Coordinates of C-alpha atoms in Angstrom, one line a residue:
M1 CA -9.5 -44.3 -35.7
N2 CA -13.2 -43.7 -35.0
K3 CA -15.0 -44.0 -31.7
F4 CA -16.1 -47.6 -32.2
H5 CA -12.6 -48.9 -33.0
K6 CA -11.1 -47.0 -30.1
R7 CA -13.7 -48.5 -27.8
L8 CA -13.1 -52.0 -29.2
C9 CA -9.3 -51.7 -28.8
V10 CA -9.8 -50.5 -25.2
L11 CA -12.1 -53.4 -24.5
I12 CA -9.7 -56.0 -26.0
F13 CA -6.8 -54.6 -23.9
F14 CA -9.0 -54.4 -20.8
V15 CA -10.3 -57.9 -21.1
S16 CA -6.8 -59.3 -21.9
V17 CA -5.2 -57.6 -18.9
I18 CA -7.9 -58.8 -16.6
S19 CA -7.8 -62.4 -17.9
A20 CA -4.0 -62.5 -17.7
G21 CA -3.9 -61.0 -14.3
V22 CA -6.6 -63.4 -12.9
I23 CA -4.6 -66.4 -14.1
Y24 CA -1.2 -65.0 -13.1
F25 CA -2.3 -64.2 -9.5
T26 CA -4.2 -67.5 -8.9
V27 CA -2.0 -70.2 -10.4
D28 CA 0.4 -71.9 -8.0
I29 CA 2.5 -75.1 -7.7
N30 CA -0.6 -77.2 -7.5
T31 CA -2.2 -75.9 -10.8
L32 CA -0.7 -78.4 -13.2
S33 CA -1.4 -81.4 -11.0
S34 CA -5.0 -80.2 -10.5
L35 CA -5.5 -79.7 -14.3
T36 CA -4.4 -83.3 -15.1
Q37 CA -7.9 -84.3 -13.8
F38 CA -9.7 -82.0 -16.2
N39 CA -11.9 -83.8 -18.8
P40 CA -11.8 -81.9 -22.1
L41 CA -15.4 -83.1 -22.8
A42 CA -16.5 -80.6 -20.2
I43 CA -15.8 -77.8 -22.7
I44 CA -18.2 -79.4 -25.2
A45 CA -20.8 -80.0 -22.5
A46 CA -20.5 -76.3 -21.5
L47 CA -20.9 -75.1 -25.1
I48 CA -24.0 -77.3 -25.5
S49 CA -25.4 -75.9 -22.2
I50 CA -25.0 -72.3 -23.2
S51 CA -26.3 -73.0 -26.7
F52 CA -29.5 -74.4 -25.2
G53 CA -29.7 -71.4 -22.9
L54 CA -29.4 -69.0 -25.8
F55 CA -31.9 -71.0 -27.7
L56 CA -34.4 -70.6 -24.9
D57 CA -33.5 -66.9 -24.7
G58 CA -34.4 -66.5 -28.3
L59 CA -37.6 -68.5 -27.8
R60 CA -38.8 -66.3 -24.9
L61 CA -38.2 -63.2 -27.0
V62 CA -40.4 -64.7 -29.8
Q63 CA -43.1 -65.4 -27.1
L64 CA -42.9 -61.9 -25.8
V65 CA -43.2 -60.3 -29.2
N66 CA -46.2 -62.5 -29.9
I67 CA -47.9 -61.3 -26.7
S68 CA -47.4 -57.7 -27.9
N69 CA -49.3 -58.6 -31.0
E70 CA -46.3 -58.4 -33.2
K71 CA -44.3 -61.0 -35.1
I72 CA -40.6 -61.9 -35.2
S73 CA -38.8 -64.9 -36.7
F74 CA -36.6 -67.1 -34.5
S75 CA -33.6 -66.0 -36.6
Q76 CA -34.3 -62.4 -35.9
A77 CA -34.8 -63.1 -32.2
L78 CA -31.3 -64.7 -32.1
H79 CA -29.9 -61.5 -33.7
V80 CA -31.4 -59.6 -30.8
V81 CA -29.9 -62.0 -28.2
F82 CA -26.4 -61.9 -29.7
G83 CA -26.6 -58.2 -30.4
N84 CA -27.3 -57.7 -26.7
Y85 CA -24.0 -59.5 -25.8
F86 CA -22.1 -57.4 -28.4
L87 CA -23.0 -53.9 -27.3
A88 CA -23.4 -54.8 -23.6
L89 CA -19.7 -55.7 -23.5
L90 CA -18.8 -52.4 -25.2
T91 CA -20.7 -50.1 -22.7
P92 CA -20.8 -49.8 -18.9
G93 CA -23.7 -51.3 -16.9
F94 CA -25.1 -53.2 -19.9
S95 CA -26.7 -50.0 -21.2
G96 CA -25.6 -50.8 -24.8
G97 CA -27.2 -54.2 -24.5
A98 CA -30.6 -52.6 -24.2
I99 CA -30.0 -50.3 -27.1
A100 CA -28.8 -53.2 -29.2
Q101 CA -32.0 -55.1 -28.5
V102 CA -34.2 -52.1 -29.5
L103 CA -32.1 -51.6 -32.7
F104 CA -32.5 -55.2 -33.8
L105 CA -36.2 -55.3 -32.9
R106 CA -36.7 -52.1 -35.0
H107 CA -34.9 -53.8 -37.9
A108 CA -37.4 -56.7 -37.5
E109 CA -40.2 -54.1 -38.0
I110 CA -41.3 -53.9 -34.4
P111 CA -42.3 -50.3 -33.5
V112 CA -39.8 -48.6 -31.3
G113 CA -42.3 -48.0 -28.5
K114 CA -43.2 -51.7 -28.3
A115 CA -39.5 -52.7 -28.8
T116 CA -38.5 -50.6 -25.7
I117 CA -41.3 -52.2 -23.7
I118 CA -40.4 -55.7 -24.7
V119 CA -36.7 -55.1 -23.7
I120 CA -37.9 -53.8 -20.3
V121 CA -40.2 -56.8 -19.7
R122 CA -37.4 -59.2 -20.7
T123 CA -35.1 -57.6 -18.1
I124 CA -37.8 -57.5 -15.4
L125 CA -38.6 -61.2 -15.9
S126 CA -34.9 -62.2 -15.5
I127 CA -34.3 -60.1 -12.4
M128 CA -37.6 -61.4 -10.8
F129 CA -36.5 -65.0 -11.4
L130 CA -33.1 -64.4 -9.9
I131 CA -34.5 -62.6 -6.8
M132 CA -37.1 -65.3 -6.3
C133 CA -34.3 -67.8 -6.1
M134 CA -32.4 -65.8 -3.4
P135 CA -34.2 -67.1 -0.2
F136 CA -33.7 -70.7 -1.3
I137 CA -30.0 -70.0 -1.9
F138 CA -29.5 -68.5 1.5
M139 CA -31.2 -71.5 3.1
H140 CA -28.8 -73.8 1.4
D141 CA -25.6 -71.7 1.5
A142 CA -25.1 -70.7 5.1
G143 CA -22.6 -67.8 5.7
I144 CA -22.1 -66.9 2.0
I145 CA -21.7 -63.2 3.1
P146 CA -19.8 -63.4 6.4
W147 CA -20.8 -60.0 7.7
I148 CA -24.5 -60.5 7.2
S149 CA -26.5 -63.2 8.9
D150 CA -28.4 -65.7 6.7
E151 CA -31.7 -64.6 8.3
T152 CA -31.1 -61.0 7.4
L153 CA -30.2 -62.0 3.8
M154 CA -33.4 -64.0 3.5
I155 CA -35.5 -61.1 4.8
I156 CA -33.8 -58.7 2.4
S157 CA -34.3 -60.9 -0.6
S158 CA -37.9 -61.7 0.3
L159 CA -38.7 -58.0 0.8
A160 CA -37.0 -57.2 -2.6
F161 CA -39.3 -59.7 -4.3
L162 CA -42.4 -58.4 -2.5
F163 CA -41.3 -54.8 -3.4
I164 CA -41.3 -55.8 -7.1
L165 CA -44.8 -57.3 -6.8
M166 CA -46.0 -54.2 -4.9
L167 CA -44.5 -51.9 -7.6
I168 CA -46.2 -53.9 -10.3
W169 CA -49.5 -53.5 -8.4
C170 CA -49.0 -49.8 -8.1
F171 CA -48.2 -49.4 -11.8
K172 CA -51.3 -51.4 -12.7
H173 CA -53.6 -49.1 -10.7
N174 CA -51.8 -45.8 -11.5
Y175 CA -51.1 -45.2 -7.9
L176 CA -47.7 -43.7 -8.6
D177 CA -48.8 -41.1 -11.2
Y178 CA -49.5 -38.4 -8.6
L179 CA -46.0 -38.8 -6.9
V180 CA -44.3 -38.8 -10.3
I181 CA -46.0 -35.6 -11.4
K182 CA -45.0 -33.9 -8.1
F183 CA -41.5 -35.1 -8.5
V184 CA -40.9 -34.0 -12.1
R185 CA -42.2 -30.5 -11.3
R186 CA -38.9 -30.0 -9.4
L187 CA -36.8 -31.0 -12.4
S188 CA -35.7 -29.1 -15.5
Y189 CA -37.8 -29.5 -18.6
K190 CA -35.2 -31.8 -20.2
K191 CA -34.8 -34.0 -17.1
A192 CA -38.6 -34.1 -16.5
K193 CA -39.2 -35.2 -20.1
A194 CA -36.6 -38.0 -19.9
F195 CA -38.0 -39.2 -16.5
L196 CA -41.6 -39.2 -17.7
S197 CA -40.5 -41.2 -20.8
F198 CA -38.8 -43.7 -18.6
Y199 CA -41.8 -43.9 -16.2
R200 CA -44.2 -44.3 -19.2
D201 CA -42.1 -47.1 -20.8
N202 CA -41.9 -49.0 -17.5
K203 CA -45.6 -48.6 -16.8
L204 CA -46.5 -49.9 -20.3
A205 CA -44.1 -52.8 -19.7
I206 CA -45.9 -53.7 -16.5
K207 CA -49.2 -53.6 -18.3
L208 CA -47.8 -55.9 -21.0
L209 CA -46.7 -58.3 -18.2
L210 CA -50.3 -58.4 -16.8
A211 CA -52.1 -58.5 -20.2
S212 CA -51.8 -62.3 -20.7
P213 CA -50.9 -63.9 -17.3
L214 CA -50.8 -67.5 -18.5
K215 CA -48.7 -66.6 -21.6
M216 CA -46.4 -64.5 -19.4
L217 CA -46.0 -67.3 -16.9
K218 CA -44.8 -69.4 -19.8
V219 CA -42.3 -66.7 -20.8
Y220 CA -41.2 -66.5 -17.1
I221 CA -40.5 -70.2 -16.9
T222 CA -38.6 -70.1 -20.2
S223 CA -36.6 -67.1 -18.9
G224 CA -35.6 -69.1 -15.7
L225 CA -34.6 -72.2 -17.7
S226 CA -32.6 -70.1 -20.1
L227 CA -30.6 -68.5 -17.2
L228 CA -30.1 -71.8 -15.5
F229 CA -28.6 -73.4 -18.6
I230 CA -26.3 -70.5 -19.1
Y231 CA -25.2 -70.5 -15.5
A232 CA -24.7 -74.3 -15.7
I233 CA -21.4 -73.7 -17.5
V234 CA -19.6 -73.3 -14.2
P235 CA -20.9 -76.5 -12.4
I236 CA -20.0 -78.4 -15.6
L237 CA -16.4 -77.1 -15.5
M238 CA -16.2 -77.7 -11.8
F239 CA -17.4 -81.3 -12.2
S240 CA -14.6 -82.0 -14.7
L241 CA -12.0 -81.0 -12.0
T242 CA -13.5 -82.5 -8.8
D243 CA -16.2 -84.8 -7.7
D244 CA -16.3 -83.2 -4.3
F245 CA -18.6 -80.2 -5.0
D246 CA -22.2 -79.2 -4.4
G247 CA -23.9 -78.4 -7.8
V248 CA -26.9 -76.7 -6.1
L249 CA -24.4 -74.5 -4.1
A250 CA -22.5 -73.6 -7.3
M251 CA -25.7 -72.6 -9.1
G252 CA -26.8 -70.5 -6.2
R253 CA -23.5 -68.6 -6.2
M254 CA -23.7 -68.1 -9.9
I255 CA -27.2 -66.5 -9.4
I256 CA -25.8 -64.2 -6.7
L257 CA -22.9 -63.2 -8.9
N258 CA -25.0 -62.5 -11.9
I259 CA -27.5 -60.3 -9.9
L260 CA -24.5 -58.2 -9.0
L261 CA -23.4 -58.0 -12.7
Y262 CA -26.7 -56.5 -13.7
F263 CA -25.6 -53.4 -11.8
S264 CA -21.9 -53.5 -12.7
P265 CA -20.4 -50.2 -13.8
T266 CA -17.8 -51.9 -16.0
P267 CA -18.4 -53.0 -19.6
G268 CA -20.0 -56.5 -19.5
G269 CA -19.1 -56.7 -15.8
S270 CA -15.4 -57.3 -16.7
G271 CA -13.2 -57.3 -13.7
I272 CA -16.1 -57.5 -11.2
A273 CA -17.2 -60.9 -12.7
E274 CA -13.7 -62.4 -12.4
G275 CA -13.1 -60.9 -8.9
G276 CA -16.5 -62.0 -7.6
F277 CA -16.0 -65.5 -9.1
I278 CA -12.7 -66.0 -7.3
L279 CA -14.3 -64.8 -4.0
L280 CA -17.3 -67.1 -4.3
F281 CA -15.6 -70.2 -5.8
N282 CA -12.0 -70.3 -4.6
S283 CA -12.9 -72.7 -1.7
M284 CA -14.9 -75.0 -4.0
L285 CA -12.2 -75.7 -6.6
P286 CA -8.9 -77.6 -6.5
E287 CA -6.0 -75.3 -5.6
G288 CA -4.6 -73.1 -8.3
T289 CA -7.6 -73.6 -10.7
V290 CA -10.1 -70.9 -9.8
G291 CA -8.6 -68.3 -12.1
I292 CA -8.5 -70.6 -15.1
V293 CA -12.1 -71.6 -14.5
A294 CA -13.1 -68.0 -14.2
V295 CA -11.5 -67.0 -17.5
T296 CA -12.9 -70.1 -19.2
W297 CA -16.4 -69.3 -17.9
R298 CA -16.1 -65.7 -19.2
L299 CA -14.8 -66.9 -22.6
I300 CA -17.8 -69.3 -23.1
A301 CA -20.5 -67.2 -21.5
E302 CA -19.5 -63.7 -22.8
Y303 CA -16.7 -63.5 -25.3
I304 CA -17.9 -66.1 -27.8
P305 CA -21.5 -64.7 -27.8
F306 CA -19.8 -61.2 -28.2
L307 CA -18.0 -62.3 -31.3
I308 CA -21.2 -63.8 -32.8
G309 CA -23.1 -60.6 -32.0
F310 CA -20.3 -58.7 -33.7
Y311 CA -20.8 -60.8 -36.8
Y312 CA -24.6 -60.3 -36.8
T313 CA -24.3 -56.6 -36.2
I314 CA -22.1 -56.2 -39.4
K315 CA -24.4 -58.6 -41.3
V316 CA -27.6 -56.8 -40.4
F317 CA -26.6 -53.1 -40.3
G318 CA -23.4 -53.1 -42.4
R319 CA -19.9 -51.8 -41.7
D320 CA -21.0 -48.2 -41.7
F321 CA -23.0 -48.9 -38.5
L322 CA -19.7 -49.3 -36.6
N323 CA -18.6 -45.9 -37.7
K324 CA -21.6 -44.2 -36.1
P325 CA -21.7 -43.1 -32.5
L326 CA -22.5 -46.1 -30.3
I327 CA -25.0 -44.2 -28.2
K328 CA -26.7 -41.0 -29.3

């Protein structure tokens, strides 16, 4: 059994154990009576919502590639999007997702340098949108983190957004070059080379962000809408179980959860996603249903796109691709 198949078997076992455990430890005597209110049409609505979100994700990628003076078809953009889901779920911290995007962009005849920059910009725009939402979430969702005051959370999130803007400004004017050179002189040659490559790619990504402000604003708005449609799966599922819930509150908590998943050390955030979901949504759902909703959300938002990405990876790169090392 090669490395890929071992990794895939471990993933299937890991996801199955987590899903079964989440349901087992959250169901109770009230589960069946609560589920009688569930409207099966919610599954169709959730699938439509994520489909539209993924469509917008592909559209923003086409827009980004056009800004970089390259061309990519919408079909090729979807390959990138689903390939991201496939390898992100096989590797810790979504590292494989970034590699998958570069591989599919290269297959679409985008130079590797530009492909790397496009992937970085795509990630920056998503994180910027989520962080921008944070102050509004904390104003609406008082006491979401019990041990930190809402005022402190608003200050932290606002400072984080300002820090990103300041970092962009410093990259634009080359103010960090001197500090970076001073820093890499303390590193070994191999580490210095890797860090300089990382710094250069991010610097070029920022310059691409600033190259066409109006076009990039359009991509930014498309990014935000894409994320909101994908996150809307949970409010849709909740609405099918109870009328007594706050949709804005649910979306806000989904944004907080997904920010944490960007930095998750587990493949695709497995385990952390389900645990965080139970923590944030247990009080908002009918008794005994939070685990079932968590697993359904992961199935629609992660595992189905994963399978589609699996199919596209084999279709585009062939079966031999799966026998090669996942990350060189």
